[in-house]
Structure formats: C-alpha cells, structure tokens
Amino acid sequence: MMQLSDQERDELGASARKFLDNEVSSERVRALLDDADGLDRTAWSAIAELGWAAILVPEEHGGMGATWAEMSIILHEVGRRVAPLPLLSSAVLAVEALVGGTSDALRSEWLPAVAAGERILTVAAQGPTGSVVASELGAVLSTSAAGMRLNGSARFVPDAHIADAIVVAARDANNAVTYVMVERGAPGVTVQVEPTVDQTRRLARVTFTDVTISDAALLVEPGTGAALHTRVAAAGAVAVCIDAVGAAEQMMFTSSRYAVERQQFGRPIGSFQAVKHHCANMLIAVEASRAAVAFGINALDDPSADVAEGAAVAKSFAGPACADACQLAVQVHGGIGFTWEHDAHLYLKRTKLDEGLFGSTAWHRRRLGQVVLSR
C-alpha cells in the first residue's frame, strides 16, 4: 500500500483545490442542477487523468494503491466545491466492495476501467428507509432449482442513473448478506432518480424484479458478506462526513470574510458579538468534526481497527455539526444568505444530505454507545 509523505499530501490537496476552483466553479455547478445526468463529463475525464478515481484501486489493477488518508484529501476538496462528481459511488463505494470481495474475475474486469474513469459503478447498500442494517435491506436474494433471483429495492443509490453497473447488498431469508453485481440495463432492473434536498447530487431508487444472478456476478459466496457490508457502509459514512467537513469549512471561511467586509451601522458586522459567536461556533464545529472524521479515516486504514466504530464516531458528531455550521453561515450572511443566487443554500443542503446518508445520527450514536458500554 502506497503512502504519501506529508509534503506530497499537501501538494495533492493544493493541486486538487486549484483544479476544482478552475474547472468546477459555482457557475458550472449551478448549470448542472437542472441537467438530467448532473455530471460534467469533461471534468470527470480530466479527474480520471489526474488519477483521483484510482487512489484506492490496488496497483495490480491499474490504480495507485494509496490509503484513505490520500482519498480523504480529494473528498474534502470535492465537498468544498459541492462538486457533482461520482467519486463517492465509483471510486469509493464500488472500489471498496470489489477490493473487499473474493471475486478475482470481477476485480480484473472492473477495477482497471474504474481507475481509468472509463466505467462508472455504484453500490446499493441502503434499504428503503436508508438503513444499512442487514435485516432492513430491501434487496432480497433467493435461491431455487431455477437459480438465483434478485427482488426488492434499494434507495438513496448515488449516481445509479449514470452507472454502468450496480453492486447490490442483498439479504436472504435469514438476513445473511451477499454482494452481487448487476448491469444497470439488465432485464428486471429499474432506476428512478428521486428528488432530494441536495440538488448537486442524484440519488435513485433501484428496483429489482426477478433479476437473474449468475455465479459470476457474486462478489462473495452467498450469505458471507456481513464483514464486507460493514466495511462498505462504514466507508460510505466516513466519506460523506469528509464531504461535509469540506463544505462546512468553505462556508466558515466565506462567512468570516463576509463578516469583515459587510458594513452595518458604520462598522463591520463581525464586530458585533452575536456575529462573533456564530463565526466562533462554526470554527468549533469544523475543527471538532475534522477530529471526529480523522478517527474514522484512521479506522479505515488500520486493519486491526473497528471500522463500524470509526464510522459511528464520525457520523455522531460531524454529520449534524457540519450542517449546523452551514446553517450559521446562512444567518451570518443575513438576507442575502437566504436567496437562490447565493451559494449558502447549496452548502446547507449538501451537508443535510450528508448527515442522513449511511445511517442516521441517532442510529450511529446508539451504535457508538453500545460499543463503549461493551468494553
């Protein structure tokens, strides 16, 4: 596994920020809000050339073989620009599922293309209510004399409408989990994009009706995917928290600058105590969230760590804190912060969706409490 030095990571972050500032401007993001795909394919091709989609892909499959420490740098910058890119779906969730699975054939078929940005994958790992609990998954895999069939549905599947294939977390009658690969256009697969609070990303309900599953489509042996599902769900939870920290950090900086520049009653509004408190609370939220997310990142990079605990720490604090910080940013900006023309609402909506994906704050806090009390 390749690890960059601190200097190299700083350079990676600086280059990512420069690229996104130039290529994924606020104007470009807004132009994609009403686009059917919501994807700037020119920017995505350039990102693939930069190697961002290859960060977590092992070197033997054409990737960088780097760690979550490196991937977190890119996800943070993507969140800072509220960029509409399929990094979470393809370069994070799908790569984690394929690398963590046991199918060498699927890894060899898909990972090089994902690393090169030639193919887009996504993962359906949340049930109809958004739960990642195995017993609450909506996709059901059944086995009979006629073979394996996939039925049911999954919701909140990122970028399913543009994915070439979908990795599905399915349960059986005993709630044992299996990960399977299905082509988006396969008979019985229906993808319906659903409206969400965040217009910078597309989430879909994917319905499966008697979809034939061959042995070659199995990422793991039937019923043995519990550990893989835990890992993928944790990766998703940490990834959206990284995205939220990037968005909240940007709003913190934007609000601080505005508080210095905006004059009211003959003085900068930042000189008023109430505005000072808002800015200070944003800083506390961002820095504490950064620490919580760092715990989750380290857990994903440490083979001996409990990834579910790492995800629970990140989601328990960073999820609501970053959304609260963006809400404060709206208030610091006053009336203009509530307008469509200002970007504050894009950041607030982005962090609110991040807060809800891959398990609610309440669920992760209960999970974290159980971990702590069991020691």
CSV table of C-alpha atoms in Angstrom, one decimal:
chain,number,residue,atom,x,y,z
A,1,MET,CA,0.0,0.0,0.0
A,2,MET,CA,1.4,3.4,-1.0
A,3,GLN,CA,1.5,6.2,1.5
A,4,LEU,CA,2.4,9.8,0.6
A,5,SER,CA,4.6,12.0,2.7
A,6,ASP,CA,3.0,15.0,4.5
A,7,GLN,CA,4.6,17.3,1.8
A,8,GLU,CA,3.2,15.1,-1.0
A,9,ARG,CA,-0.3,15.2,0.6
A,10,ASP,CA,-0.1,19.0,0.9
A,11,GLU,CA,0.8,19.1,-2.8
A,12,LEU,CA,-2.1,16.7,-3.7
A,13,GLY,CA,-4.6,18.9,-1.8
A,14,ALA,CA,-3.3,22.1,-3.4
A,15,SER,CA,-3.4,20.7,-6.9
A,16,ALA,CA,-6.9,19.3,-6.3
A,17,ARG,CA,-8.1,22.7,-5.0
A,18,LYS,CA,-6.6,24.6,-7.9
A,19,PHE,CA,-8.2,22.2,-10.4
A,20,LEU,CA,-11.7,22.3,-8.8
A,21,ASP,CA,-11.6,26.1,-8.4
A,22,ASN,CA,-10.9,26.4,-12.1
A,23,GLU,CA,-13.0,23.6,-13.6
A,24,VAL,CA,-15.9,23.2,-11.2
A,25,SER,CA,-16.9,26.8,-10.5
A,26,SER,CA,-20.1,27.8,-8.8
A,27,GLU,CA,-21.5,28.8,-12.2
A,28,ARG,CA,-20.8,25.3,-13.5
A,29,VAL,CA,-22.3,23.6,-10.5
A,30,ARG,CA,-25.5,25.7,-10.9
A,31,ALA,CA,-25.6,24.9,-14.6
A,32,LEU,CA,-25.7,21.2,-13.8
A,33,LEU,CA,-28.5,21.5,-11.2
A,34,ASP,CA,-31.2,21.0,-13.9
A,35,ASP,CA,-29.1,18.7,-16.1
A,36,ALA,CA,-30.6,15.2,-16.5
A,37,ASP,CA,-27.3,13.5,-15.6
A,38,GLY,CA,-25.9,16.1,-13.3
A,39,LEU,CA,-22.4,15.2,-14.4
A,40,ASP,CA,-19.8,17.2,-16.2
A,41,ARG,CA,-18.2,14.5,-18.2
A,42,THR,CA,-15.4,16.7,-19.4
A,43,ALA,CA,-14.4,17.4,-15.8
A,44,TRP,CA,-14.8,13.8,-14.9
A,45,SER,CA,-12.4,12.8,-17.8
A,46,ALA,CA,-9.9,15.3,-16.5
A,47,ILE,CA,-10.2,14.0,-13.0
A,48,ALA,CA,-9.6,10.5,-14.2
A,49,GLU,CA,-6.4,11.6,-15.9
A,50,LEU,CA,-5.3,13.1,-12.6
A,51,GLY,CA,-5.8,9.7,-11.0
A,52,TRP,CA,-8.4,10.5,-8.4
A,53,ALA,CA,-10.6,7.6,-9.3
A,54,ALA,CA,-7.5,5.3,-9.0
A,55,ILE,CA,-6.5,6.3,-5.5
A,56,LEU,CA,-8.0,3.3,-3.6
A,57,VAL,CA,-7.5,0.8,-6.5
A,58,PRO,CA,-4.7,-1.7,-6.0
A,59,GLU,CA,-1.6,-1.2,-8.2
A,60,GLU,CA,-2.0,-4.6,-9.8
A,61,HIS,CA,-5.3,-3.4,-11.2
A,62,GLY,CA,-4.0,-0.1,-12.6
A,63,GLY,CA,-4.5,2.0,-9.5
A,64,MET,CA,-2.4,4.0,-7.1
A,65,GLY,CA,-2.8,1.5,-4.2
A,66,ALA,CA,-2.9,4.5,-1.8
A,67,THR,CA,-4.8,4.9,1.5
A,68,TRP,CA,-7.8,6.6,2.9
A,69,ALA,CA,-5.5,9.4,4.1
A,70,GLU,CA,-5.0,10.3,0.4
A,71,MET,CA,-8.6,9.7,-0.7
A,72,SER,CA,-9.8,11.9,2.1
A,73,ILE,CA,-7.9,14.9,0.7
A,74,ILE,CA,-9.7,14.7,-2.6
A,75,LEU,CA,-13.1,14.1,-1.0
A,76,HIS,CA,-12.6,17.1,1.3
A,77,GLU,CA,-11.8,19.4,-1.7
A,78,VAL,CA,-14.8,18.0,-3.6
A,79,GLY,CA,-17.0,18.9,-0.7
A,80,ARG,CA,-15.5,22.3,-0.5
A,81,ARG,CA,-16.8,23.0,-4.1
A,82,VAL,CA,-20.0,20.9,-3.7
A,83,ALA,CA,-18.9,19.3,-6.9
A,84,PRO,CA,-21.3,16.9,-8.7
A,85,LEU,CA,-18.9,14.1,-9.3
A,86,PRO,CA,-19.3,10.2,-9.0
A,87,LEU,CA,-16.3,9.8,-6.7
A,88,LEU,CA,-18.3,8.5,-3.7
A,89,SER,CA,-20.2,6.0,-5.8
A,90,SER,CA,-17.5,4.7,-8.1
A,91,ALA,CA,-14.0,5.5,-6.6
A,92,VAL,CA,-15.0,4.8,-3.0
A,93,LEU,CA,-18.0,2.5,-2.5
A,94,ALA,CA,-17.6,0.3,-5.6
A,95,VAL,CA,-13.8,0.0,-5.2
A,96,GLU,CA,-14.2,-0.9,-1.5
A,97,ALA,CA,-16.8,-3.6,-2.5
A,98,LEU,CA,-14.6,-5.1,-5.2
A,99,VAL,CA,-11.4,-5.0,-3.3
A,100,GLY,CA,-13.1,-6.4,-0.2
A,101,GLY,CA,-14.8,-9.2,-2.1
A,102,THR,CA,-13.4,-12.5,-3.1
A,103,SER,CA,-14.0,-12.5,-6.9
A,104,ASP,CA,-10.7,-12.1,-8.8
A,105,ALA,CA,-12.6,-12.1,-12.0
A,106,LEU,CA,-14.8,-9.1,-11.2
A,107,ARG,CA,-11.9,-7.2,-9.8
A,108,SER,CA,-9.9,-7.8,-13.0
A,109,GLU,CA,-12.9,-6.9,-15.2
A,110,TRP,CA,-14.0,-3.7,-13.4
A,111,LEU,CA,-11.2,-2.1,-11.4
A,112,PRO,CA,-8.9,-1.1,-14.2
A,113,ALA,CA,-11.8,0.6,-16.0
A,114,VAL,CA,-13.0,2.3,-12.8
A,115,ALA,CA,-9.4,3.5,-12.1
A,116,ALA,CA,-9.2,5.0,-15.6
A,117,GLY,CA,-12.6,6.7,-15.4
A,118,GLU,CA,-13.8,4.7,-18.3
A,119,ARG,CA,-16.6,3.0,-16.4
A,120,ILE,CA,-18.8,4.2,-13.5
A,121,LEU,CA,-20.0,1.9,-10.8
A,122,THR,CA,-22.2,2.4,-7.8
A,123,VAL,CA,-23.3,0.5,-4.7
A,124,ALA,CA,-26.8,-0.1,-3.5
A,125,ALA,CA,-26.1,-0.6,0.2
A,126,GLN,CA,-29.1,1.1,1.9
A,127,GLY,CA,-32.6,-0.2,2.4
A,128,PRO,CA,-35.9,1.5,1.6
A,129,THR,CA,-35.6,3.7,4.7
A,130,GLY,CA,-31.9,4.4,4.3
A,131,SER,CA,-30.9,1.9,6.8
A,132,VAL,CA,-27.7,-0.1,6.4
A,133,VAL,CA,-28.8,-2.8,8.9
A,134,ALA,CA,-28.7,-6.2,7.2
A,135,SER,CA,-32.2,-7.1,8.2
A,136,GLU,CA,-33.6,-3.9,6.8
A,137,LEU,CA,-32.0,-4.1,3.3
A,138,GLY,CA,-34.7,-4.0,0.6
A,139,ALA,CA,-32.9,-6.2,-1.9
A,140,VAL,CA,-33.6,-9.9,-1.4
A,141,LEU,CA,-31.6,-12.8,-3.0
A,142,SER,CA,-33.4,-16.1,-3.2
A,143,THR,CA,-32.1,-19.4,-4.5
A,144,SER,CA,-34.2,-22.2,-6.1
A,145,ALA,CA,-33.7,-25.0,-8.5
A,146,ALA,CA,-34.0,-22.4,-11.3
A,147,GLY,CA,-31.0,-20.5,-9.9
A,148,MET,CA,-30.6,-17.2,-8.0
A,149,ARG,CA,-33.0,-14.3,-8.3
A,150,LEU,CA,-32.9,-10.8,-7.0
A,151,ASN,CA,-36.0,-8.9,-6.0
A,152,GLY,CA,-36.9,-5.9,-3.9
A,153,SER,CA,-35.4,-2.4,-4.0
A,154,ALA,CA,-32.7,-0.2,-2.6
A,155,ARG,CA,-32.9,3.6,-2.1
A,156,PHE,CA,-30.5,6.5,-2.0
A,157,VAL,CA,-28.2,4.9,-4.5
A,158,PRO,CA,-25.7,7.6,-5.7
A,159,ASP,CA,-25.3,8.0,-9.4
A,160,ALA,CA,-27.3,4.9,-10.3
A,161,HIS,CA,-28.7,6.6,-13.4
A,162,ILE,CA,-25.3,7.0,-15.0
A,163,ALA,CA,-23.6,3.9,-13.7
A,164,ASP,CA,-22.7,1.1,-16.0
A,165,ALA,CA,-23.4,-1.5,-13.3
A,166,ILE,CA,-24.6,-1.6,-9.7
A,167,VAL,CA,-23.1,-3.6,-6.8
A,168,VAL,CA,-26.1,-4.7,-4.7
A,169,ALA,CA,-26.1,-5.6,-1.0
A,170,ALA,CA,-28.8,-8.2,-0.8
A,171,ARG,CA,-30.1,-10.3,2.2
A,172,ASP,CA,-31.6,-13.8,2.2
A,173,ALA,CA,-34.4,-15.2,4.2
A,174,ASN,CA,-32.1,-15.4,7.2
A,175,ASN,CA,-30.8,-11.9,6.8
A,176,ALA,CA,-27.4,-13.1,5.7
A,177,VAL,CA,-25.8,-10.6,3.2
A,178,THR,CA,-24.5,-11.3,-0.3
A,179,TYR,CA,-22.9,-8.7,-2.6
A,180,VAL,CA,-23.8,-9.1,-6.3
A,181,MET,CA,-23.1,-7.2,-9.5
A,182,VAL,CA,-25.9,-6.3,-11.9
A,183,GLU,CA,-25.8,-4.3,-15.1
A,184,ARG,CA,-27.9,-1.2,-15.0
A,185,GLY,CA,-29.7,-2.2,-18.2
A,186,ALA,CA,-30.3,-5.8,-17.2
A,187,PRO,CA,-33.8,-7.2,-17.5
A,188,GLY,CA,-35.8,-6.5,-14.3
A,189,VAL,CA,-33.6,-3.6,-13.2
A,190,THR,CA,-35.4,-0.2,-12.9
A,191,VAL,CA,-33.6,3.0,-11.9
A,192,GLN,CA,-35.7,6.0,-10.8
A,193,VAL,CA,-33.9,9.2,-9.7
A,194,GLU,CA,-35.7,10.7,-6.7
A,195,PRO,CA,-35.8,14.3,-5.6
A,196,THR,CA,-33.7,15.1,-2.6
A,197,VAL,CA,-32.9,18.3,-0.6
A,198,ASP,CA,-29.4,18.3,-2.3
A,199,GLN,CA,-29.6,19.3,-6.0
A,200,THR,CA,-25.9,18.8,-6.6
A,201,ARG,CA,-26.2,15.0,-6.4
A,202,ARG,CA,-28.5,12.4,-7.8
A,203,LEU,CA,-29.8,9.6,-5.7
A,204,ALA,CA,-32.0,6.8,-7.1
A,205,ARG,CA,-34.4,4.1,-6.1
A,206,VAL,CA,-33.3,0.9,-7.8
A,207,THR,CA,-36.0,-1.8,-8.1
A,208,PHE,CA,-35.2,-5.5,-8.9
A,209,THR,CA,-37.8,-7.8,-10.4
A,210,ASP,CA,-36.8,-11.4,-10.8
A,211,VAL,CA,-33.3,-10.4,-11.9
A,212,THR,CA,-31.2,-13.4,-12.8
A,213,ILE,CA,-27.9,-13.6,-10.8
A,214,SER,CA,-25.2,-15.9,-12.1
A,215,ASP,CA,-22.3,-17.3,-10.0
A,216,ALA,CA,-20.0,-15.0,-12.0
A,217,ALA,CA,-21.9,-11.9,-10.6
A,218,LEU,CA,-21.2,-12.8,-6.9
A,219,LEU,CA,-18.6,-10.6,-5.2
A,220,VAL,CA,-18.7,-13.1,-2.2
A,221,GLU,CA,-20.1,-16.5,-1.6
A,222,PRO,CA,-23.8,-16.4,-0.8
A,223,GLY,CA,-24.5,-15.4,2.7
A,224,THR,CA,-20.9,-14.5,3.6
A,225,GLY,CA,-21.0,-10.7,3.0
A,226,ALA,CA,-21.6,-9.4,6.5
A,227,ALA,CA,-18.0,-8.2,7.1
A,228,LEU,CA,-17.9,-6.7,3.6
A,229,HIS,CA,-21.2,-4.9,4.1
A,230,THR,CA,-19.9,-3.4,7.4
A,231,ARG,CA,-16.8,-2.1,5.6
A,232,VAL,CA,-18.7,-0.6,2.7
A,233,ALA,CA,-21.3,1.0,4.9
A,234,ALA,CA,-18.6,2.5,7.1
A,235,ALA,CA,-16.6,3.7,4.1
A,236,GLY,CA,-19.8,5.5,2.9
A,237,ALA,CA,-20.5,7.0,6.2
A,238,VAL,CA,-16.9,8.4,6.6
A,239,ALA,CA,-16.8,9.6,3.0
A,240,VAL,CA,-19.9,11.7,3.4
A,241,CYS,CA,-18.6,13.2,6.6
A,242,ILE,CA,-15.4,14.2,4.9
A,243,ASP,CA,-17.5,15.8,2.2
A,244,ALA,CA,-19.5,17.7,4.9
A,245,VAL,CA,-16.3,19.0,6.6
A,246,GLY,CA,-15.1,20.3,3.3
A,247,ALA,CA,-18.4,22.1,2.7
A,248,ALA,CA,-18.6,23.5,6.2
A,249,GLU,CA,-15.0,24.7,6.1
A,250,GLN,CA,-15.7,26.6,2.9
A,251,MET,CA,-18.8,28.2,4.4
A,252,MET,CA,-16.8,29.1,7.6
A,253,PHE,CA,-14.2,30.9,5.5
A,254,THR,CA,-16.8,32.6,3.3
A,255,SER,CA,-18.7,33.8,6.3
A,256,SER,CA,-15.7,35.1,8.1
A,257,ARG,CA,-14.7,37.2,5.1
A,258,TYR,CA,-18.2,38.5,4.7
A,259,ALA,CA,-18.3,39.5,8.4
A,260,VAL,CA,-15.2,41.6,7.9
A,261,GLU,CA,-16.3,43.2,4.7
A,262,ARG,CA,-20.0,43.8,5.3
A,263,GLN,CA,-20.7,47.2,6.9
A,264,GLN,CA,-23.7,47.9,9.1
A,265,PHE,CA,-24.3,50.9,11.4
A,266,GLY,CA,-20.9,52.2,10.3
A,267,ARG,CA,-18.9,49.2,11.3
A,268,PRO,CA,-18.1,45.6,10.1
A,269,ILE,CA,-20.8,43.2,11.2
A,270,GLY,CA,-18.1,41.0,12.5
A,271,SER,CA,-17.6,43.4,15.3
A,272,PHE,CA,-21.0,42.6,16.8
A,273,GLN,CA,-21.0,39.9,19.5
A,274,ALA,CA,-23.8,37.8,18.0
A,275,VAL,CA,-21.9,37.5,14.7
A,276,LYS,CA,-18.7,36.8,16.5
A,277,HIS,CA,-20.4,33.9,18.3
A,278,HIS,CA,-21.7,32.5,15.1
A,279,CYS,CA,-18.3,32.6,13.5
A,280,ALA,CA,-16.7,31.1,16.6
A,281,ASN,CA,-19.3,28.3,16.8
A,282,MET,CA,-18.6,27.5,13.1
A,283,LEU,CA,-14.9,27.2,13.8
A,284,ILE,CA,-15.6,24.9,16.8
A,285,ALA,CA,-17.9,22.7,14.7
A,286,VAL,CA,-15.5,22.4,11.8
A,287,GLU,CA,-12.4,21.6,13.9
A,288,ALA,CA,-14.2,19.1,16.1
A,289,SER,CA,-15.7,17.5,13.1
A,290,ARG,CA,-12.3,17.3,11.5
A,291,ALA,CA,-11.0,15.4,14.5
A,292,ALA,CA,-14.0,13.0,14.5
A,293,VAL,CA,-13.6,12.3,10.8
A,294,ALA,CA,-9.9,11.7,11.3
A,295,PHE,CA,-10.8,8.9,13.7
A,296,GLY,CA,-12.9,7.3,11.0
A,297,ILE,CA,-10.3,7.7,8.4
A,298,ASN,CA,-7.7,6.1,10.6
A,299,ALA,CA,-10.0,3.2,11.3
A,300,LEU,CA,-10.4,2.5,7.6
A,301,ASP,CA,-6.6,2.5,7.1
A,302,ASP,CA,-5.9,0.3,10.2
A,303,PRO,CA,-6.6,-3.4,9.6
A,304,SER,CA,-7.0,-4.0,13.3
A,305,ALA,CA,-9.5,-1.2,13.9
A,306,ASP,CA,-13.2,-1.4,14.2
A,307,VAL,CA,-14.4,0.4,11.1
A,308,ALA,CA,-18.0,0.5,12.4
A,309,GLU,CA,-16.8,2.4,15.5
A,310,GLY,CA,-14.8,4.8,13.4
A,311,ALA,CA,-17.9,5.5,11.2
A,312,ALA,CA,-20.0,5.9,14.3
A,313,VAL,CA,-17.7,8.5,15.8
A,314,ALA,CA,-17.5,10.5,12.5
A,315,LYS,CA,-21.3,10.4,11.9
A,316,SER,CA,-22.3,11.0,15.5
A,317,PHE,CA,-20.6,14.4,15.6
A,318,ALA,CA,-19.6,15.6,12.1
A,319,GLY,CA,-22.9,14.9,10.5
A,320,PRO,CA,-25.0,17.3,12.5
A,321,ALA,CA,-22.2,19.7,13.4
A,322,CYS,CA,-21.3,20.5,9.7
A,323,ALA,CA,-25.0,21.0,8.8
A,324,ASP,CA,-25.3,23.4,11.8
A,325,ALA,CA,-22.2,25.3,10.7
A,326,CYS,CA,-23.7,25.8,7.3
A,327,GLN,CA,-27.0,27.0,8.9
A,328,LEU,CA,-25.0,29.5,10.9
A,329,ALA,CA,-23.3,30.7,7.6
A,330,VAL,CA,-26.8,31.5,6.2
A,331,GLN,CA,-27.5,33.6,9.3
A,332,VAL,CA,-24.2,35.4,9.1
A,333,HIS,CA,-25.0,36.5,5.6
A,334,GLY,CA,-28.3,37.8,6.6
A,335,GLY,CA,-31.0,38.3,3.9
A,336,ILE,CA,-28.7,37.5,1.0
A,337,GLY,CA,-27.9,34.2,2.6
A,338,PHE,CA,-31.5,33.0,2.1
A,339,THR,CA,-31.6,33.9,-1.6
A,340,TRP,CA,-31.3,31.4,-4.5
A,341,GLU,CA,-28.5,33.5,-6.0
A,342,HIS,CA,-26.2,33.0,-3.1
A,343,ASP,CA,-24.4,29.6,-2.7
A,344,ALA,CA,-25.0,29.2,1.0
A,345,HIS,CA,-28.1,27.1,0.4
A,346,LEU,CA,-26.2,24.7,-1.8
A,347,TYR,CA,-23.8,24.0,1.0
A,348,LEU,CA,-26.5,23.7,3.7
A,349,LYS,CA,-28.5,21.2,1.5
A,350,ARG,CA,-25.3,19.2,0.7
A,351,THR,CA,-24.4,18.8,4.4
A,352,LYS,CA,-28.0,18.0,5.4
A,353,LEU,CA,-28.0,15.1,2.9
A,354,ASP,CA,-24.5,14.0,4.1
A,355,GLU,CA,-26.0,13.9,7.6
A,356,GLY,CA,-28.7,11.4,6.6
A,357,LEU,CA,-26.8,9.0,4.3
A,358,PHE,CA,-25.5,5.6,5.5
A,359,GLY,CA,-27.3,5.7,8.8
A,360,SER,CA,-28.8,8.5,10.8
A,361,THR,CA,-27.1,10.4,13.6
A,362,ALA,CA,-29.3,8.8,16.2
A,363,TRP,CA,-28.5,5.3,14.9
A,364,HIS,CA,-24.8,5.9,14.9
A,365,ARG,CA,-24.9,7.4,18.4
A,366,ARG,CA,-26.8,4.3,19.7
A,367,ARG,CA,-24.2,2.1,18.0
A,368,LEU,CA,-21.3,4.1,19.5
A,369,GLY,CA,-22.9,3.9,22.9
A,370,GLN,CA,-23.2,0.1,22.6
A,371,VAL,CA,-19.5,-0.2,21.7
A,372,VAL,CA,-18.4,2.0,24.6
A,373,LEU,CA,-20.6,0.2,27.1
A,374,SER,CA,-19.4,-3.2,26.0
A,375,ARG,CA,-15.8,-2.5,27.0
